[in-house]
CSV table of C-alpha atoms in Angstrom, one decimal:
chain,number,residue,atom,x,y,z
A,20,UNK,CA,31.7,15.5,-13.0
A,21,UNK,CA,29.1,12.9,-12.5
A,22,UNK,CA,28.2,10.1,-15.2
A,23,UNK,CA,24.8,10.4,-16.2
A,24,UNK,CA,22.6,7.8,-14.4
A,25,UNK,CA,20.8,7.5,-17.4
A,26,UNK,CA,23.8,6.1,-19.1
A,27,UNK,CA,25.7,4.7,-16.5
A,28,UNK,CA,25.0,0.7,-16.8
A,29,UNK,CA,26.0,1.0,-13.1
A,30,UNK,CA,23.4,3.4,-12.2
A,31,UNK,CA,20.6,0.9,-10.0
A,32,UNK,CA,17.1,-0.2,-11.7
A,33,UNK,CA,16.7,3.5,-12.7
A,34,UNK,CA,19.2,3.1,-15.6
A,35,UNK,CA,19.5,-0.7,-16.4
A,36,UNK,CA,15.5,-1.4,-17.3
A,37,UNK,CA,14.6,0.2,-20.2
A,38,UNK,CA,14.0,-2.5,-22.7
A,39,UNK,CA,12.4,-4.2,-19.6
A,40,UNK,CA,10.5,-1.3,-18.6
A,41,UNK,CA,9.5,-0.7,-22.3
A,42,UNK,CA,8.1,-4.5,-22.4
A,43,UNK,CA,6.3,-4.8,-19.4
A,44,UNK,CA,4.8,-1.7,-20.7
A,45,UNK,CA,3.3,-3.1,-23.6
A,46,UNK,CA,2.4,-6.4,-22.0
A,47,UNK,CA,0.3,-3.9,-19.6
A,48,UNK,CA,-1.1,-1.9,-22.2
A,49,UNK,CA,-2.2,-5.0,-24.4
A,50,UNK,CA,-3.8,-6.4,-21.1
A,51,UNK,CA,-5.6,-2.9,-20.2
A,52,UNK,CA,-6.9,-3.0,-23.9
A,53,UNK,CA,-9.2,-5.8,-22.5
A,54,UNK,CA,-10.3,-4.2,-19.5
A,55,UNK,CA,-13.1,-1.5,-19.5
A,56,UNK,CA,-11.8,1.5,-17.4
A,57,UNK,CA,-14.2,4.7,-17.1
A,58,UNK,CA,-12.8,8.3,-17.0
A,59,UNK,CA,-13.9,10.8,-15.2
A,60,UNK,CA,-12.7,14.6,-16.3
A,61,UNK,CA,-13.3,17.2,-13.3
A,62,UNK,CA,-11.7,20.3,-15.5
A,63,UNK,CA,-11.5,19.9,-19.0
A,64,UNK,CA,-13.2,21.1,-22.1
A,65,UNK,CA,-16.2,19.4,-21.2
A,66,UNK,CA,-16.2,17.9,-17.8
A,67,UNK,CA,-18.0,14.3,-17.4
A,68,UNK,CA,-17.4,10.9,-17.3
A,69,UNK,CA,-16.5,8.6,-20.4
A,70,UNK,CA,-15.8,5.3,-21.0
A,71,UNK,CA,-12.5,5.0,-23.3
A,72,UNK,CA,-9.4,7.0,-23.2
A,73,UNK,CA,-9.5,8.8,-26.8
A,74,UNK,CA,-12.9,10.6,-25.8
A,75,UNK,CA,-11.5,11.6,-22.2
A,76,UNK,CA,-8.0,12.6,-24.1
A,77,UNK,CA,-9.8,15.3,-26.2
A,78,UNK,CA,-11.5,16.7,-22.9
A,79,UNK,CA,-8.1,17.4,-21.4
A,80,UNK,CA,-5.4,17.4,-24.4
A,81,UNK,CA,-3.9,20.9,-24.4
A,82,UNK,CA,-6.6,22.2,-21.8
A,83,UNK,CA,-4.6,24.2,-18.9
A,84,UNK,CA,-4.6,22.6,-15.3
A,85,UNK,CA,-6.8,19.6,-16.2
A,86,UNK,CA,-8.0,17.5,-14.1
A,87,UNK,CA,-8.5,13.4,-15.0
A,88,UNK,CA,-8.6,10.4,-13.4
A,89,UNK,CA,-9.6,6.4,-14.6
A,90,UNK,CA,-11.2,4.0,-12.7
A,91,UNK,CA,-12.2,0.4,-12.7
A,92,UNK,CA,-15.7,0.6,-12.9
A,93,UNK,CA,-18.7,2.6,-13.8
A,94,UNK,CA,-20.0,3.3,-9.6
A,95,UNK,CA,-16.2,4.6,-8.6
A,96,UNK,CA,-16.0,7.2,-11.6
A,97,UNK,CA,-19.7,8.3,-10.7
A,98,UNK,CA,-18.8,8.7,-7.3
A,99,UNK,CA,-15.9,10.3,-7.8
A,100,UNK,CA,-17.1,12.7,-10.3
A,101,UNK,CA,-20.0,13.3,-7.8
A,102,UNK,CA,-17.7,14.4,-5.0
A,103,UNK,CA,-15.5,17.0,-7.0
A,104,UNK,CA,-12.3,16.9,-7.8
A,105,UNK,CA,-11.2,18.0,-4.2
A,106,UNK,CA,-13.0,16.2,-1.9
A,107,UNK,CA,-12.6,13.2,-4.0
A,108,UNK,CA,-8.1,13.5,-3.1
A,109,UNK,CA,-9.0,14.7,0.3
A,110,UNK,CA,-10.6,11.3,1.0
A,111,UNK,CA,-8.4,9.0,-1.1
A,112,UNK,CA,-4.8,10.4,-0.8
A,113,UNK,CA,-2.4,9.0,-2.8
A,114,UNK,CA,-0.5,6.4,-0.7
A,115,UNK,CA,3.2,7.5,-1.1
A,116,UNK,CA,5.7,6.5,2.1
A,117,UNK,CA,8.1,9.8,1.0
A,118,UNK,CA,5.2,12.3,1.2
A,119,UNK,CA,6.7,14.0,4.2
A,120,UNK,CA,9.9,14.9,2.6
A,121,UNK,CA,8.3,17.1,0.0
A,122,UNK,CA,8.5,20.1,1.7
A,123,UNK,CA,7.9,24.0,1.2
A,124,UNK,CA,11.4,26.1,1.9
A,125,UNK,CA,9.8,28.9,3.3
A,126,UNK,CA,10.7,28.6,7.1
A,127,UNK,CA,14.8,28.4,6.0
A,128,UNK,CA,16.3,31.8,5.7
A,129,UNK,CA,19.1,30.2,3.6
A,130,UNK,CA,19.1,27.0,1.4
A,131,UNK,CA,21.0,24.6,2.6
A,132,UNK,CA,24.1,24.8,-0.1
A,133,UNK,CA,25.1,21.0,0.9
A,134,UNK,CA,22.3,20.4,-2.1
A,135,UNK,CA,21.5,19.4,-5.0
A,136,UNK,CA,19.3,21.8,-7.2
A,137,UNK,CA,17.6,20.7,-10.4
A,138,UNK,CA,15.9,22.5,-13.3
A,139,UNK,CA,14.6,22.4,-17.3
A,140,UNK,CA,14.2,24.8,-19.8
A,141,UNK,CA,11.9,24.6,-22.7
A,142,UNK,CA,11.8,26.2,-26.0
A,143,UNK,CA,7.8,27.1,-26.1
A,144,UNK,CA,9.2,27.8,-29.8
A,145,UNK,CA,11.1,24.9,-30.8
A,146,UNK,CA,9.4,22.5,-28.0
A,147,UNK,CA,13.0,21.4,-27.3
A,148,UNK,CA,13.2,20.5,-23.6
A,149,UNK,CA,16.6,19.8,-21.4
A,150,UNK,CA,17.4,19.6,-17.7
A,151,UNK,CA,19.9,19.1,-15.5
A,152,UNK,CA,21.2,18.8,-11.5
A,153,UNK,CA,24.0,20.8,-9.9
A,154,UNK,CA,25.9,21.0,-6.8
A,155,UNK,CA,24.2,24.0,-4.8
A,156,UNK,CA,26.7,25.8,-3.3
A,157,UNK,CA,29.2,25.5,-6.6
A,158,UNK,CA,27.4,25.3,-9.4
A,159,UNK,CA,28.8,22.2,-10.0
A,160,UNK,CA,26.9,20.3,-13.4
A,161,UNK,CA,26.6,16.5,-12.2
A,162,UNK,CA,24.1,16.2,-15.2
A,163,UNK,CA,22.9,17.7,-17.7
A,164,UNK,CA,20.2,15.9,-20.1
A,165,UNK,CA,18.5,16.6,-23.6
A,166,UNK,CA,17.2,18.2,-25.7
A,167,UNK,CA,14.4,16.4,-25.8
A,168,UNK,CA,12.2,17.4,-28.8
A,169,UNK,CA,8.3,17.3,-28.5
A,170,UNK,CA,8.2,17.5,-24.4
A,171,UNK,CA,7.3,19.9,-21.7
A,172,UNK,CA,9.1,21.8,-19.2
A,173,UNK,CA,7.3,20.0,-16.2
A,174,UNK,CA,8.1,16.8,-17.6
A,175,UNK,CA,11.9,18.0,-17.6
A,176,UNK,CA,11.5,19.5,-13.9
A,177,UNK,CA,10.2,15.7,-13.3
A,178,UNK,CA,12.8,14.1,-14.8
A,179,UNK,CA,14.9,15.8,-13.2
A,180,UNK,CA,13.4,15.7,-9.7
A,181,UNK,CA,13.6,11.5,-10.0
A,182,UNK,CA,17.0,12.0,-11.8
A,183,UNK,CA,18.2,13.7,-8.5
A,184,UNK,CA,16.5,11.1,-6.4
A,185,UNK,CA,18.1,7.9,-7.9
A,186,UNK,CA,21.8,9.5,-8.5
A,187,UNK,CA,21.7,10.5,-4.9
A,188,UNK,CA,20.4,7.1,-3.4
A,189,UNK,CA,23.1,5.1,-5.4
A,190,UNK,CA,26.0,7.5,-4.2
A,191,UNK,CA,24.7,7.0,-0.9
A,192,UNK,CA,24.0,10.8,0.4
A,193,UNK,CA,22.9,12.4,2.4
A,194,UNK,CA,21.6,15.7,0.8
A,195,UNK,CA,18.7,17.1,-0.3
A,196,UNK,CA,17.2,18.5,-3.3
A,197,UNK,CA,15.9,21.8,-4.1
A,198,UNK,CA,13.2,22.3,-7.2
A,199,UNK,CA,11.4,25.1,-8.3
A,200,UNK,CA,8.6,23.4,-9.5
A,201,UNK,CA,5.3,22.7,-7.9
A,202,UNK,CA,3.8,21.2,-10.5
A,203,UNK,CA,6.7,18.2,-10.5
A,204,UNK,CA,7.0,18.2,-6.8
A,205,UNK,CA,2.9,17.0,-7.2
A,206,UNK,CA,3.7,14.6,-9.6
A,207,UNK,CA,6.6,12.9,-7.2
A,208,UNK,CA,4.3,12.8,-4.8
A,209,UNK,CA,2.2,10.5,-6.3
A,210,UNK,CA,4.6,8.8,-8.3
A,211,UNK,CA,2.8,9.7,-11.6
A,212,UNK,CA,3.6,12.4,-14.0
A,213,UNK,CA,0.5,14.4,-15.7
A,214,UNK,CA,1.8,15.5,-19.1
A,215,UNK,CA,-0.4,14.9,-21.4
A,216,UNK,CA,1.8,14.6,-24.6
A,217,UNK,CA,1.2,12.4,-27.2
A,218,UNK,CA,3.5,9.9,-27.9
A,219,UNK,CA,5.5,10.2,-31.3
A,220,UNK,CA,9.0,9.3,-33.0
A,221,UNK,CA,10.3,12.7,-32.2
A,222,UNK,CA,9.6,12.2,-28.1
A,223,UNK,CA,10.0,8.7,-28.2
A,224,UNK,CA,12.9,8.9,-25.3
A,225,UNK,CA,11.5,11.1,-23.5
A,226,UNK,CA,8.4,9.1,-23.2
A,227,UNK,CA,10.2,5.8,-22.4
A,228,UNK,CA,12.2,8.2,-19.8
A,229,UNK,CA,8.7,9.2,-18.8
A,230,UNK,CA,8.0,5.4,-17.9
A,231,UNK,CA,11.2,4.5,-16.3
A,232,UNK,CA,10.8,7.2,-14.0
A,233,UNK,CA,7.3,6.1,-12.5
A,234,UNK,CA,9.0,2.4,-12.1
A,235,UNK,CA,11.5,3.9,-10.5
A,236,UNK,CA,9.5,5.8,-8.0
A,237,UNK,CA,7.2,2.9,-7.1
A,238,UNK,CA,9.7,0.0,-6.8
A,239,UNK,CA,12.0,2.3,-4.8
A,240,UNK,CA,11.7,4.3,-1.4
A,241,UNK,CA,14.0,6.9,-0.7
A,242,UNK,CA,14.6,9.5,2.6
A,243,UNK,CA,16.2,12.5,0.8
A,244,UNK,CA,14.0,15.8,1.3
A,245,UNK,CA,12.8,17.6,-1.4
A,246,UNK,CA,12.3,21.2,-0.9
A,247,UNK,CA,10.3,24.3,-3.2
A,248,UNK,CA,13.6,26.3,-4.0
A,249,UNK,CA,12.4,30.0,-2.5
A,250,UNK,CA,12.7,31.8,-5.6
A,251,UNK,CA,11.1,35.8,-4.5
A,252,UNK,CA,13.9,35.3,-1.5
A,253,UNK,CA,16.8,33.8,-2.7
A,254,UNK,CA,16.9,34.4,-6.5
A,255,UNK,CA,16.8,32.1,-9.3
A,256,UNK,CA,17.9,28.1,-8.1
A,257,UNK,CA,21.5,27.4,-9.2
A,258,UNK,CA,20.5,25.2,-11.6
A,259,UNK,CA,18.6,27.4,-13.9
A,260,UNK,CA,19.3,27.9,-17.3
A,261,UNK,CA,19.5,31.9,-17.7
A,262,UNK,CA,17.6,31.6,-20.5
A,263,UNK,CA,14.6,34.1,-19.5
């Protein structure tokens, strides 16, 4: 079995920055304090632009597919909130160098079992999240993290997705990864999760875990493929809980 790369001191940036990751954090959010940002909500409770984060966080807290984004000044949210929410991504993609190895499994008739499959489950009663990456063609547990109180199950799917990503560039192989999350596969994309959860003492790792895996997407490039898991065709990805 694999040692977690969250834990492993050996495990690359992923694992060794967290009290740096945790202080550049603040450093940044003590310098973004200074700096007027606008925010423009596309779907939300009611759609618009605003110009601080608390009154742009009430639009889209708990609100189902939301749709946010900040900008630097007042013209670039007006124009962006002008053009939609659509046509504003069509014509400013998200630069991301790994964007062609997210991929849609649709055209394989099998998955390929040389793999590594991730997954989370989430208590929608408890709100206790976990996740965890096996070996696809036996099932293999080479981790297994949580629970994680106060999170989401797209935020473990994430976690899990970058997990997968980091383990597999430090071992040095050649495999690829299957998720069954969309939603994560979007947020990998653009190196950026979407949760909005708010920060407390009960989620504070999983919100510093949260941070470390953004740093770790932008600071590293990677080739491994990343592929939807074909659920309707193959059945439930190895890695699932069997909890439904």
């Amino acid at each position: 079995m694999f040692q977690s790369g969250f834990t492993n001191p050996k495990f690359c940036t992923f694992a060794r920055q967290i009290p740096q990751a945790n202080a550049a954090a603040k450093i940044t959010n003590l310098k973004m304090a200074k700096q007027q940002k606008y925010y423009v909500v596309w779907a939300g409770k009611n759609p618009g632009i605003y110009d601080n984060w608390n009154d742009c966080k009430s639009q889209v807290y708990q609100f189902e597919n939301a749709k946010y984004k900040s900008f630097e000044s007042k013209a670039e949210a007006e124009s962006a909130y002008k053009q939609g929410y659509e046509k504003y991504y069509k014509s400013h993609p998200s630069p991301n160098n790994s964007a062609k190895q997210l991929l849609i499994a649709q055209d394989q008739p099998k998955p390929i079992l040389r793999s590594l499959s991730v997954d989370a489950a989430w208590n929608s009663v408890t709100k206790v999240m976990e996740y965890r990456g096996v070996y696809t063609e036996t099932g293999q547990e080479w981790f297994h993290k949580g629970p994680f109180p106060r999170a989401t199950n797209n935020v473990g799917e994430f976690l899990a997705i970058v997990h997968g990503l980091a383990l597999i560039k430090q071992k040095g192989y050649d495999i690829p990864i299957y998720t069954d999350s969309m939603t994560a596969l979007s947020w990998v994309r653009k190196k950026k999760h979407n949760s909005v959860i708010l920060p407390t003492e009960e989620n504070e790792e999983v919100i510093e875990l949260l941070q470390r895996a953004e740093h770790w997407l932008r600071t590293n490039e990677y080739t491994t493929p990343i592929y939807k898991w074909n659920t309707p065709v193959w059945g439930e990805i190895p890695a699932d809980f069997g909890r439904k």
